[in-house]
Amino acid sequence: WRWPQPVLLRHLEDGPLQVRVWNPKLYPADRSHRMPIITPAYPSMCATHNVTDSTRHIMMNEFKLGVDITNKIFDGDANWKDLFTKSDFFRAYKYYLQITSSSESTESQLTWSGLVEAKLRQLVLKMELVDMITLAHPYIKAIDKIHYCLTAEEAEKVIKGGTLDNRSFTVEEGSLETDHTSILKENGLVTDESDIKRLFTTTFYIGFEVGKKLNLVWPVQEFTKLVKSWDKYDEKEMKITIQSIKGSKLPVELTGGEKKRKRTLDESIQNESTAKKTRVDSNVL
């Protein structure tokens, strides 16, 4: 398919309502859509308006991979289970951007992390404008954790994306209300509840491919300004930290303790000589 040629099930129609119909001839924003798939019902809209160059590249690679595996299945060279292998996102890239939003209450964390997640697409778009970034791949899920801090230093570590031994718990989405205090007491890790400061974090990851040198200061600063401009942002309670991190430094719970594979989606920039020259300037806010 020749993107950005739109996928249409029927011709676009004007109607009696005073609503906007997708039309790249009239609207510059519609012309910017990378992978337009248009809804057939009036008023026609682009169902894929949030697709970026990177996410389109990722989807096209996955479609191709699916076709190749399916053909092998029909030829008797593969099994259906091969089509449903677990994602290797946390082993696919050499560098990742770790975005950690944190709050001191479940209510604040739900709204704050939701706002950050909703704006992540803007960060991906800004990363794509950096010359040396060839691909920016956001992970599909957020990782929620509850931390039980005993000192200000531990709280600072958590806010910057760190964890505490035996006092940081990963929870399922919607389970931030879970209280682990009794477990900590049973294990002798805390004695007085008044000494505990609970912090809630939601972490997002973006894997990216780079050329020789990279500086992410501009996209990180712009994204931070964007989310902090939210009218409900509380500077005292809501925090956000963004930093670049090597794949080899990712938490074991994400990589499964397995050795990272050496290649990524675009193998042409992943040879050993390029890797030795690569430098990523991290930015922590």
PDB file of C-alpha atoms in Angstrom:
ATOM      1  CA  TRP A   1       0.000   0.000   0.000  1.00  0.00           C
ATOM      2  CA  ARG A   2       1.315   3.442  -0.879  1.00  0.00           C
ATOM      3  CA  TRP A   3       0.991   5.384   2.333  1.00  0.00           C
ATOM      4  CA  PRO A   4      -0.191   8.037   2.974  1.00  0.00           C
ATOM      5  CA  GLN A   5      -2.796   7.123   0.369  1.00  0.00           C
ATOM      6  CA  PRO A   6      -5.944   6.700   2.506  1.00  0.00           C
ATOM      7  CA  VAL A   7      -7.848   3.458   2.980  1.00  0.00           C
ATOM      8  CA  LEU A   8     -11.466   4.156   2.047  1.00  0.00           C
ATOM      9  CA  LEU A   9     -14.430   1.764   2.051  1.00  0.00           C
ATOM     10  CA  ARG A  10     -16.640   4.369   0.376  1.00  0.00           C
ATOM     11  CA  HIS A  11     -16.344   7.845  -1.097  1.00  0.00           C
ATOM     12  CA  LEU A  12     -16.303  10.781   1.295  1.00  0.00           C
ATOM     13  CA  GLU A  13     -19.658  12.519   1.662  1.00  0.00           C
ATOM     14  CA  ASP A  14     -20.795  15.911   2.872  1.00  0.00           C
ATOM     15  CA  GLY A  15     -23.784  15.988   5.154  1.00  0.00           C
ATOM     16  CA  PRO A  16     -26.268  18.349   6.773  1.00  0.00           C
ATOM     17  CA  LEU A  17     -24.425  18.654  10.086  1.00  0.00           C
ATOM     18  CA  GLN A  18     -21.950  21.414  10.887  1.00  0.00           C
ATOM     19  CA  VAL A  19     -19.162  18.950  11.630  1.00  0.00           C
ATOM     20  CA  ARG A  20     -15.704  18.511  10.197  1.00  0.00           C
ATOM     21  CA  VAL A  21     -15.233  15.722   7.654  1.00  0.00           C
ATOM     22  CA  TRP A  22     -11.734  14.359   6.976  1.00  0.00           C
ATOM     23  CA  ASN A  23     -10.407  16.172   3.925  1.00  0.00           C
ATOM     24  CA  PRO A  24      -6.653  16.624   3.308  1.00  0.00           C
ATOM     25  CA  LYS A  25      -7.391  19.142   0.545  1.00  0.00           C
ATOM     26  CA  LEU A  26      -8.949  21.529   3.043  1.00  0.00           C
ATOM     27  CA  TYR A  27      -7.189  20.790   6.329  1.00  0.00           C
ATOM     28  CA  PRO A  28      -3.378  20.794   6.727  1.00  0.00           C
ATOM     29  CA  ALA A  29      -3.666  18.591   9.824  1.00  0.00           C
ATOM     30  CA  ASP A  30      -5.349  15.893   7.744  1.00  0.00           C
ATOM     31  CA  ARG A  31      -2.510  16.038   5.221  1.00  0.00           C
ATOM     32  CA  SER A  32      -0.053  15.230   8.002  1.00  0.00           C
ATOM     33  CA  HIS A  33      -1.603  11.823   8.774  1.00  0.00           C
ATOM     34  CA  ARG A  34       0.969   9.108   8.091  1.00  0.00           C
ATOM     35  CA  MET A  35      -1.324   6.114   7.783  1.00  0.00           C
ATOM     36  CA  PRO A  36      -4.892   7.342   7.135  1.00  0.00           C
ATOM     37  CA  ILE A  37      -7.650   4.758   7.536  1.00  0.00           C
ATOM     38  CA  ILE A  38     -10.979   6.543   7.157  1.00  0.00           C
ATOM     39  CA  THR A  39     -14.201   5.575   8.900  1.00  0.00           C
ATOM     40  CA  PRO A  40     -17.014   4.787   6.439  1.00  0.00           C
ATOM     41  CA  ALA A  41     -19.865   6.423   8.362  1.00  0.00           C
ATOM     42  CA  TYR A  42     -20.661  10.135   8.187  1.00  0.00           C
ATOM     43  CA  PRO A  43     -18.894  12.234   9.304  1.00  0.00           C
ATOM     44  CA  SER A  44     -15.758  10.496   8.009  1.00  0.00           C
ATOM     45  CA  MET A  45     -12.757  10.715  10.340  1.00  0.00           C
ATOM     46  CA  CYS A  46      -9.249   9.305  10.415  1.00  0.00           C
ATOM     47  CA  ALA A  47      -9.166   6.339  12.790  1.00  0.00           C
ATOM     48  CA  THR A  48      -5.357   6.346  12.805  1.00  0.00           C
ATOM     49  CA  HIS A  49      -4.642  10.045  13.353  1.00  0.00           C
ATOM     50  CA  ASN A  50      -2.213   9.265  16.183  1.00  0.00           C
ATOM     51  CA  VAL A  51       0.114   7.067  14.093  1.00  0.00           C
ATOM     52  CA  THR A  52       3.649   8.466  13.824  1.00  0.00           C
ATOM     53  CA  ASP A  53       6.410   7.596  11.366  1.00  0.00           C
ATOM     54  CA  SER A  54       7.908   5.265  13.953  1.00  0.00           C
ATOM     55  CA  THR A  55       4.696   3.467  14.879  1.00  0.00           C
ATOM     56  CA  ARG A  56       3.824   3.038  11.193  1.00  0.00           C
ATOM     57  CA  HIS A  57       7.260   1.492  10.611  1.00  0.00           C
ATOM     58  CA  ILE A  58       6.739  -0.839  13.569  1.00  0.00           C
ATOM     59  CA  MET A  59       3.277  -1.933  12.397  1.00  0.00           C
ATOM     60  CA  MET A  60       4.457  -2.585   8.845  1.00  0.00           C
ATOM     61  CA  ASN A  61       7.314  -4.729  10.170  1.00  0.00           C
ATOM     62  CA  GLU A  62       4.910  -6.670  12.389  1.00  0.00           C
ATOM     63  CA  PHE A  63       2.489  -7.201   9.487  1.00  0.00           C
ATOM     64  CA  LYS A  64       5.336  -8.526   7.356  1.00  0.00           C
ATOM     65  CA  LEU A  65       6.541 -10.777  10.164  1.00  0.00           C
ATOM     66  CA  GLY A  66       3.010 -12.142  10.611  1.00  0.00           C
ATOM     67  CA  VAL A  67       2.695 -12.916   6.894  1.00  0.00           C
ATOM     68  CA  ASP A  68       6.096 -14.630   6.823  1.00  0.00           C
ATOM     69  CA  ILE A  69       5.269 -16.821   9.838  1.00  0.00           C
ATOM     70  CA  THR A  70       1.810 -17.679   8.458  1.00  0.00           C
ATOM     71  CA  ASN A  71       3.323 -18.734   5.141  1.00  0.00           C
ATOM     72  CA  LYS A  72       5.787 -20.956   6.987  1.00  0.00           C
ATOM     73  CA  ILE A  73       2.886 -22.510   8.915  1.00  0.00           C
ATOM     74  CA  PHE A  74       1.044 -23.351   5.692  1.00  0.00           C
ATOM     75  CA  ASP A  75       4.261 -24.777   4.271  1.00  0.00           C
ATOM     76  CA  GLY A  76       4.684 -26.970   7.345  1.00  0.00           C
ATOM     77  CA  ASP A  77       7.838 -25.190   8.524  1.00  0.00           C
ATOM     78  CA  ALA A  78       6.317 -23.566  11.630  1.00  0.00           C
ATOM     79  CA  ASN A  79       3.520 -23.950  14.178  1.00  0.00           C
ATOM     80  CA  TRP A  80       0.672 -21.606  15.109  1.00  0.00           C
ATOM     81  CA  LYS A  81       2.286 -20.980  18.492  1.00  0.00           C
ATOM     82  CA  ASP A  82       5.144 -19.275  16.627  1.00  0.00           C
ATOM     83  CA  LEU A  83       2.691 -16.559  15.666  1.00  0.00           C
ATOM     84  CA  PHE A  84       2.017 -15.692  19.314  1.00  0.00           C
ATOM     85  CA  THR A  85       5.478 -15.449  20.829  1.00  0.00           C
ATOM     86  CA  LYS A  86       6.004 -12.979  23.671  1.00  0.00           C
ATOM     87  CA  SER A  87       7.177  -9.483  22.760  1.00  0.00           C
ATOM     88  CA  ASP A  88      10.933  -8.922  23.029  1.00  0.00           C
ATOM     89  CA  PHE A  89      10.580  -5.142  23.364  1.00  0.00           C
ATOM     90  CA  PHE A  90      12.946  -4.918  26.335  1.00  0.00           C
ATOM     91  CA  ARG A  91      15.670  -6.786  24.470  1.00  0.00           C
ATOM     92  CA  ALA A  92      15.173  -5.191  21.069  1.00  0.00           C
ATOM     93  CA  TYR A  93      16.916  -1.856  21.613  1.00  0.00           C
ATOM     94  CA  LYS A  94      20.199  -0.683  23.016  1.00  0.00           C
ATOM     95  CA  TYR A  95      18.725   2.515  24.475  1.00  0.00           C
ATOM     96  CA  TYR A  96      15.450   3.375  26.170  1.00  0.00           C
ATOM     97  CA  LEU A  97      13.834   6.503  27.499  1.00  0.00           C
ATOM     98  CA  GLN A  98      12.348   5.926  30.936  1.00  0.00           C
ATOM     99  CA  ILE A  99       9.513   8.273  31.903  1.00  0.00           C
ATOM    100  CA  THR A 100       8.507   8.033  35.558  1.00  0.00           C
ATOM    101  CA  SER A 101       5.505   9.909  36.927  1.00  0.00           C
ATOM    102  CA  SER A 102       4.998   9.852  40.694  1.00  0.00           C
ATOM    103  CA  SER A 103       2.619  11.106  43.359  1.00  0.00           C
ATOM    104  CA  GLU A 104       1.959  10.701  47.060  1.00  0.00           C
ATOM    105  CA  SER A 105      -1.675   9.613  46.740  1.00  0.00           C
ATOM    106  CA  THR A 106      -3.577   7.168  44.574  1.00  0.00           C
ATOM    107  CA  GLU A 107      -6.031   9.840  43.420  1.00  0.00           C
ATOM    108  CA  SER A 108      -3.304  12.177  42.232  1.00  0.00           C
ATOM    109  CA  GLN A 109      -1.362   9.350  40.612  1.00  0.00           C
ATOM    110  CA  LEU A 110      -4.315   8.142  38.577  1.00  0.00           C
ATOM    111  CA  THR A 111      -4.938  11.569  37.072  1.00  0.00           C
ATOM    112  CA  TRP A 112      -1.257  12.537  36.743  1.00  0.00           C
ATOM    113  CA  SER A 113      -0.110   9.290  35.125  1.00  0.00           C
ATOM    114  CA  GLY A 114      -3.144   9.386  32.842  1.00  0.00           C
ATOM    115  CA  LEU A 115      -2.180  12.860  31.658  1.00  0.00           C
ATOM    116  CA  VAL A 116       1.443  11.823  31.047  1.00  0.00           C
ATOM    117  CA  GLU A 117       0.342   8.730  29.122  1.00  0.00           C
ATOM    118  CA  ALA A 118      -2.057  10.767  26.979  1.00  0.00           C
ATOM    119  CA  LYS A 119       0.788  13.119  26.002  1.00  0.00           C
ATOM    120  CA  LEU A 120       3.417  10.439  25.262  1.00  0.00           C
ATOM    121  CA  ARG A 121       2.632  10.621  21.557  1.00  0.00           C
ATOM    122  CA  GLN A 122       3.870  14.213  21.590  1.00  0.00           C
ATOM    123  CA  LEU A 123       7.193  13.044  23.022  1.00  0.00           C
ATOM    124  CA  VAL A 124       7.533  10.414  20.291  1.00  0.00           C
ATOM    125  CA  LEU A 125       6.836  13.069  17.637  1.00  0.00           C
ATOM    126  CA  LYS A 126       9.496  15.346  19.131  1.00  0.00           C
ATOM    127  CA  MET A 127      11.998  12.499  19.270  1.00  0.00           C
ATOM    128  CA  GLU A 128      11.397  11.830  15.578  1.00  0.00           C
ATOM    129  CA  LEU A 129      12.514  15.388  14.845  1.00  0.00           C
ATOM    130  CA  VAL A 130      15.955  14.659  16.305  1.00  0.00           C
ATOM    131  CA  ASP A 131      18.236  13.956  13.339  1.00  0.00           C
ATOM    132  CA  MET A 132      20.051  10.952  14.769  1.00  0.00           C
ATOM    133  CA  ILE A 133      16.924   9.063  15.910  1.00  0.00           C
ATOM    134  CA  THR A 134      15.809   6.581  13.276  1.00  0.00           C
ATOM    135  CA  LEU A 135      12.985   5.019  15.295  1.00  0.00           C
ATOM    136  CA  ALA A 136      11.106   5.726  18.545  1.00  0.00           C
ATOM    137  CA  HIS A 137       9.049   2.795  19.820  1.00  0.00           C
ATOM    138  CA  PRO A 138       6.730   3.382  22.826  1.00  0.00           C
ATOM    139  CA  TYR A 139       5.897   0.345  24.964  1.00  0.00           C
ATOM    140  CA  ILE A 140       2.195  -0.457  25.027  1.00  0.00           C
ATOM    141  CA  LYS A 141       1.819  -0.785  28.802  1.00  0.00           C
ATOM    142  CA  ALA A 142       2.581   1.365  31.823  1.00  0.00           C
ATOM    143  CA  ILE A 143       4.209  -0.180  34.887  1.00  0.00           C
ATOM    144  CA  ASP A 144       2.594   0.745  38.209  1.00  0.00           C
ATOM    145  CA  LYS A 145       4.489   0.396  41.488  1.00  0.00           C
ATOM    146  CA  ILE A 146       3.971   1.209  45.153  1.00  0.00           C
ATOM    147  CA  HIS A 147       7.046   2.091  47.196  1.00  0.00           C
ATOM    148  CA  TYR A 148       7.381   2.220  50.977  1.00  0.00           C
ATOM    149  CA  CYS A 149      10.096   4.777  51.759  1.00  0.00           C
ATOM    150  CA  LEU A 150      11.724   5.257  55.155  1.00  0.00           C
ATOM    151  CA  THR A 151      14.009   8.191  54.349  1.00  0.00           C
ATOM    152  CA  ALA A 152      14.040  11.279  52.155  1.00  0.00           C
ATOM    153  CA  GLU A 153      16.907   9.738  50.185  1.00  0.00           C
ATOM    154  CA  GLU A 154      14.794   6.693  49.368  1.00  0.00           C
ATOM    155  CA  ALA A 155      11.922   8.916  48.237  1.00  0.00           C
ATOM    156  CA  GLU A 156      14.285  10.831  45.943  1.00  0.00           C
ATOM    157  CA  LYS A 157      15.566   7.562  44.494  1.00  0.00           C
ATOM    158  CA  VAL A 158      12.016   6.403  43.745  1.00  0.00           C
ATOM    159  CA  ILE A 159      11.045   9.706  42.126  1.00  0.00           C
ATOM    160  CA  LYS A 160      14.026   9.302  39.766  1.00  0.00           C
ATOM    161  CA  GLY A 161      12.831   5.876  38.661  1.00  0.00           C
ATOM    162  CA  GLY A 162      14.621   3.693  41.213  1.00  0.00           C
ATOM    163  CA  THR A 163      13.266   0.900  43.394  1.00  0.00           C
ATOM    164  CA  LEU A 164      13.747  -0.245  46.994  1.00  0.00           C
ATOM    165  CA  ASP A 165      14.829  -3.757  47.916  1.00  0.00           C
ATOM    166  CA  ASN A 166      11.823  -5.676  49.264  1.00  0.00           C
ATOM    167  CA  ARG A 167       9.807  -2.446  49.667  1.00  0.00           C
ATOM    168  CA  SER A 168       8.814  -1.723  46.065  1.00  0.00           C
ATOM    169  CA  PHE A 169       5.848  -3.667  44.693  1.00  0.00           C
ATOM    170  CA  THR A 170       4.660  -3.910  41.095  1.00  0.00           C
ATOM    171  CA  VAL A 171       0.858  -3.920  40.907  1.00  0.00           C
ATOM    172  CA  GLU A 172      -1.656  -4.549  38.169  1.00  0.00           C
ATOM    173  CA  GLU A 173      -3.470  -1.657  36.535  1.00  0.00           C
ATOM    174  CA  GLY A 174      -6.148  -0.309  38.851  1.00  0.00           C
ATOM    175  CA  SER A 175      -4.558  -1.824  41.987  1.00  0.00           C
ATOM    176  CA  LEU A 176      -2.824   1.228  43.444  1.00  0.00           C
ATOM    177  CA  GLU A 177      -5.069   0.981  46.518  1.00  0.00           C
ATOM    178  CA  THR A 178      -3.280  -2.218  47.580  1.00  0.00           C
ATOM    179  CA  ASP A 179      -1.624  -1.918  51.010  1.00  0.00           C
ATOM    180  CA  HIS A 180       1.502  -4.015  51.629  1.00  0.00           C
ATOM    181  CA  THR A 181       2.188  -2.726  55.148  1.00  0.00           C
ATOM    182  CA  SER A 182       1.174  -5.989  56.849  1.00  0.00           C
ATOM    183  CA  ILE A 183       3.541  -7.948  54.599  1.00  0.00           C
ATOM    184  CA  LEU A 184       6.395  -5.602  55.463  1.00  0.00           C
ATOM    185  CA  LYS A 185       5.692  -6.000  59.178  1.00  0.00           C
ATOM    186  CA  GLU A 186       5.558  -9.782  58.929  1.00  0.00           C
ATOM    187  CA  ASN A 187       8.952  -9.795  57.238  1.00  0.00           C
ATOM    188  CA  GLY A 188      10.411  -7.418  59.819  1.00  0.00           C
ATOM    189  CA  LEU A 189      11.122  -4.716  57.242  1.00  0.00           C
ATOM    190  CA  VAL A 190       9.168  -2.017  59.130  1.00  0.00           C
ATOM    191  CA  THR A 191       8.001  -1.641  62.691  1.00  0.00           C
ATOM    192  CA  ASP A 192       6.192   1.692  62.910  1.00  0.00           C
ATOM    193  CA  GLU A 193       3.751   2.652  60.147  1.00  0.00           C
ATOM    194  CA  SER A 194       4.293   6.330  60.916  1.00  0.00           C
ATOM    195  CA  ASP A 195       7.838   6.005  59.569  1.00  0.00           C
ATOM    196  CA  ILE A 196       6.580   4.964  56.137  1.00  0.00           C
ATOM    197  CA  LYS A 197       6.033   7.332  53.240  1.00  0.00           C
ATOM    198  CA  ARG A 198       4.150   5.694  50.404  1.00  0.00           C
ATOM    199  CA  LEU A 199       4.958   6.803  46.862  1.00  0.00           C
ATOM    200  CA  PHE A 200       3.140   5.709  43.735  1.00  0.00           C
ATOM    201  CA  THR A 201       4.926   5.571  40.394  1.00  0.00           C
ATOM    202  CA  THR A 202       3.882   4.818  36.831  1.00  0.00           C
ATOM    203  CA  THR A 203       6.717   4.240  34.394  1.00  0.00           C
ATOM    204  CA  PHE A 204       6.617   4.340  30.603  1.00  0.00           C
ATOM    205  CA  TYR A 205       9.341   3.222  28.207  1.00  0.00           C
ATOM    206  CA  ILE A 206      10.307   4.277  24.696  1.00  0.00           C
ATOM    207  CA  GLY A 207      12.911   2.183  22.898  1.00  0.00           C
ATOM    208  CA  PHE A 208      14.857   4.034  20.227  1.00  0.00           C
ATOM    209  CA  GLU A 209      17.473   3.536  17.531  1.00  0.00           C
ATOM    210  CA  VAL A 210      20.209   6.089  17.053  1.00  0.00           C
ATOM    211  CA  GLY A 211      23.147   6.954  14.846  1.00  0.00           C
ATOM    212  CA  LYS A 212      26.495   8.193  16.192  1.00  0.00           C
ATOM    213  CA  LYS A 213      25.598  10.928  18.692  1.00  0.00           C
ATOM    214  CA  LEU A 214      22.388  11.952  20.330  1.00  0.00           C
ATOM    215  CA  ASN A 215      21.159  14.729  22.569  1.00  0.00           C
ATOM    216  CA  LEU A 216      17.634  14.381  23.948  1.00  0.00           C
ATOM    217  CA  VAL A 217      17.601  17.577  25.995  1.00  0.00           C
ATOM    218  CA  TRP A 218      15.221  19.443  23.682  1.00  0.00           C
ATOM    219  CA  PRO A 219      12.447  16.817  23.294  1.00  0.00           C
ATOM    220  CA  VAL A 220      12.621  15.964  27.000  1.00  0.00           C
ATOM    221  CA  GLN A 221      12.391  19.613  28.075  1.00  0.00           C
ATOM    222  CA  GLU A 222       9.534  20.314  25.671  1.00  0.00           C
ATOM    223  CA  PHE A 223       7.569  17.275  26.859  1.00  0.00           C
ATOM    224  CA  THR A 224       8.134  18.195  30.510  1.00  0.00           C
ATOM    225  CA  LYS A 225       6.864  21.724  29.875  1.00  0.00           C
ATOM    226  CA  LEU A 226       3.841  20.273  28.096  1.00  0.00           C
ATOM    227  CA  VAL A 227       2.687  18.001  30.930  1.00  0.00           C
ATOM    228  CA  LYS A 228       3.475  20.584  33.626  1.00  0.00           C
ATOM    229  CA  SER A 229       1.288  23.129  31.836  1.00  0.00           C
ATOM    230  CA  TRP A 230      -1.761  20.998  32.781  1.00  0.00           C
ATOM    231  CA  ASP A 231      -4.187  23.124  34.773  1.00  0.00           C
ATOM    232  CA  LYS A 232      -4.461  20.429  37.486  1.00  0.00           C
ATOM    233  CA  TYR A 233      -0.705  19.987  37.878  1.00  0.00           C
ATOM    234  CA  ASP A 234       0.414  20.123  41.532  1.00  0.00           C
ATOM    235  CA  GLU A 235       4.137  20.880  41.752  1.00  0.00           C
ATOM    236  CA  LYS A 236       4.371  19.807  45.397  1.00  0.00           C
ATOM    237  CA  GLU A 237       2.819  16.389  44.909  1.00  0.00           C
ATOM    238  CA  MET A 238       3.274  15.449  41.246  1.00  0.00           C
ATOM    239  CA  LYS A 239       6.738  14.645  39.903  1.00  0.00           C
ATOM    240  CA  ILE A 240       8.122  13.467  36.577  1.00  0.00           C
ATOM    241  CA  THR A 241      11.594  12.204  35.751  1.00  0.00           C
ATOM    242  CA  ILE A 242      12.853  11.367  32.275  1.00  0.00           C
ATOM    243  CA  GLN A 243      16.191   9.726  31.652  1.00  0.00           C
ATOM    244  CA  SER A 244      17.910   7.675  28.993  1.00  0.00           C
ATOM    245  CA  ILE A 245      18.917   4.201  30.081  1.00  0.00           C
ATOM    246  CA  LYS A 246      20.886   1.441  28.385  1.00  0.00           C
ATOM    247  CA  GLY A 247      19.013  -1.760  27.703  1.00  0.00           C
ATOM    248  CA  SER A 248      21.578  -3.635  29.788  1.00  0.00           C
ATOM    249  CA  LYS A 249      20.557  -1.502  32.791  1.00  0.00           C
ATOM    250  CA  LEU A 250      16.823  -2.217  32.581  1.00  0.00           C
ATOM    251  CA  PRO A 251      15.180  -3.894  35.585  1.00  0.00           C
ATOM    252  CA  VAL A 252      15.431  -7.692  35.469  1.00  0.00           C
ATOM    253  CA  GLU A 253      11.649  -7.932  35.820  1.00  0.00           C
ATOM    254  CA  LEU A 254      11.348  -6.370  32.345  1.00  0.00           C
ATOM    255  CA  THR A 255      14.060  -8.307  30.529  1.00  0.00           C
ATOM    256  CA  GLY A 256      13.351 -11.601  32.254  1.00  0.00           C
ATOM    257  CA  GLY A 257      17.033 -11.901  33.083  1.00  0.00           C
ATOM    258  CA  GLU A 258      17.754 -13.007  29.519  1.00  0.00           C
ATOM    259  CA  LYS A 259      20.670 -11.758  27.483  1.00  0.00           C
ATOM    260  CA  LYS A 260      19.688  -8.930  25.181  1.00  0.00           C
ATOM    261  CA  ARG A 261      19.821  -9.712  21.480  1.00  0.00           C
ATOM    262  CA  LYS A 262      22.280  -7.642  19.525  1.00  0.00           C
ATOM    263  CA  ARG A 263      20.124  -6.529  16.647  1.00  0.00           C
ATOM    264  CA  THR A 264      17.079  -4.259  16.410  1.00  0.00           C
ATOM    265  CA  LEU A 265      14.442  -3.620  13.770  1.00  0.00           C
ATOM    266  CA  ASP A 266      16.903  -1.729  11.621  1.00  0.00           C
ATOM    267  CA  GLU A 267      20.046  -3.871  11.561  1.00  0.00           C
ATOM    268  CA  SER A 268      21.933  -1.535   9.283  1.00  0.00           C
ATOM    269  CA  ILE A 269      22.804   0.740  12.221  1.00  0.00           C
ATOM    270  CA  GLN A 270      23.385  -1.952  14.810  1.00  0.00           C
ATOM    271  CA  ASN A 271      26.804  -3.298  13.880  1.00  0.00           C
ATOM    272  CA  GLU A 272      29.558  -3.412  16.454  1.00  0.00           C
ATOM    273  CA  SER A 273      31.516  -0.422  15.195  1.00  0.00           C
ATOM    274  CA  THR A 274      28.482   1.845  15.365  1.00  0.00           C
ATOM    275  CA  ALA A 275      27.637   0.689  18.869  1.00  0.00           C
ATOM    276  CA  LYS A 276      31.113   1.616  20.102  1.00  0.00           C
ATOM    277  CA  LYS A 277      30.753   5.156  18.797  1.00  0.00           C
ATOM    278  CA  THR A 278      27.242   5.736  20.118  1.00  0.00           C
ATOM    279  CA  ARG A 279      26.839   8.215  22.934  1.00  0.00           C
ATOM    280  CA  VAL A 280      23.556   9.171  24.544  1.00  0.00           C
ATOM    281  CA  ASP A 281      23.310  12.278  26.669  1.00  0.00           C
ATOM    282  CA  SER A 282      20.782  11.556  29.371  1.00  0.00           C
ATOM    283  CA  ASN A 283      18.605  14.267  30.827  1.00  0.00           C
ATOM    284  CA  VAL A 284      16.966  14.033  34.247  1.00  0.00           C
ATOM    285  CA  LEU A 285      14.339  16.528  35.289  1.00  0.00           C
TER     286      LEU A 285
END
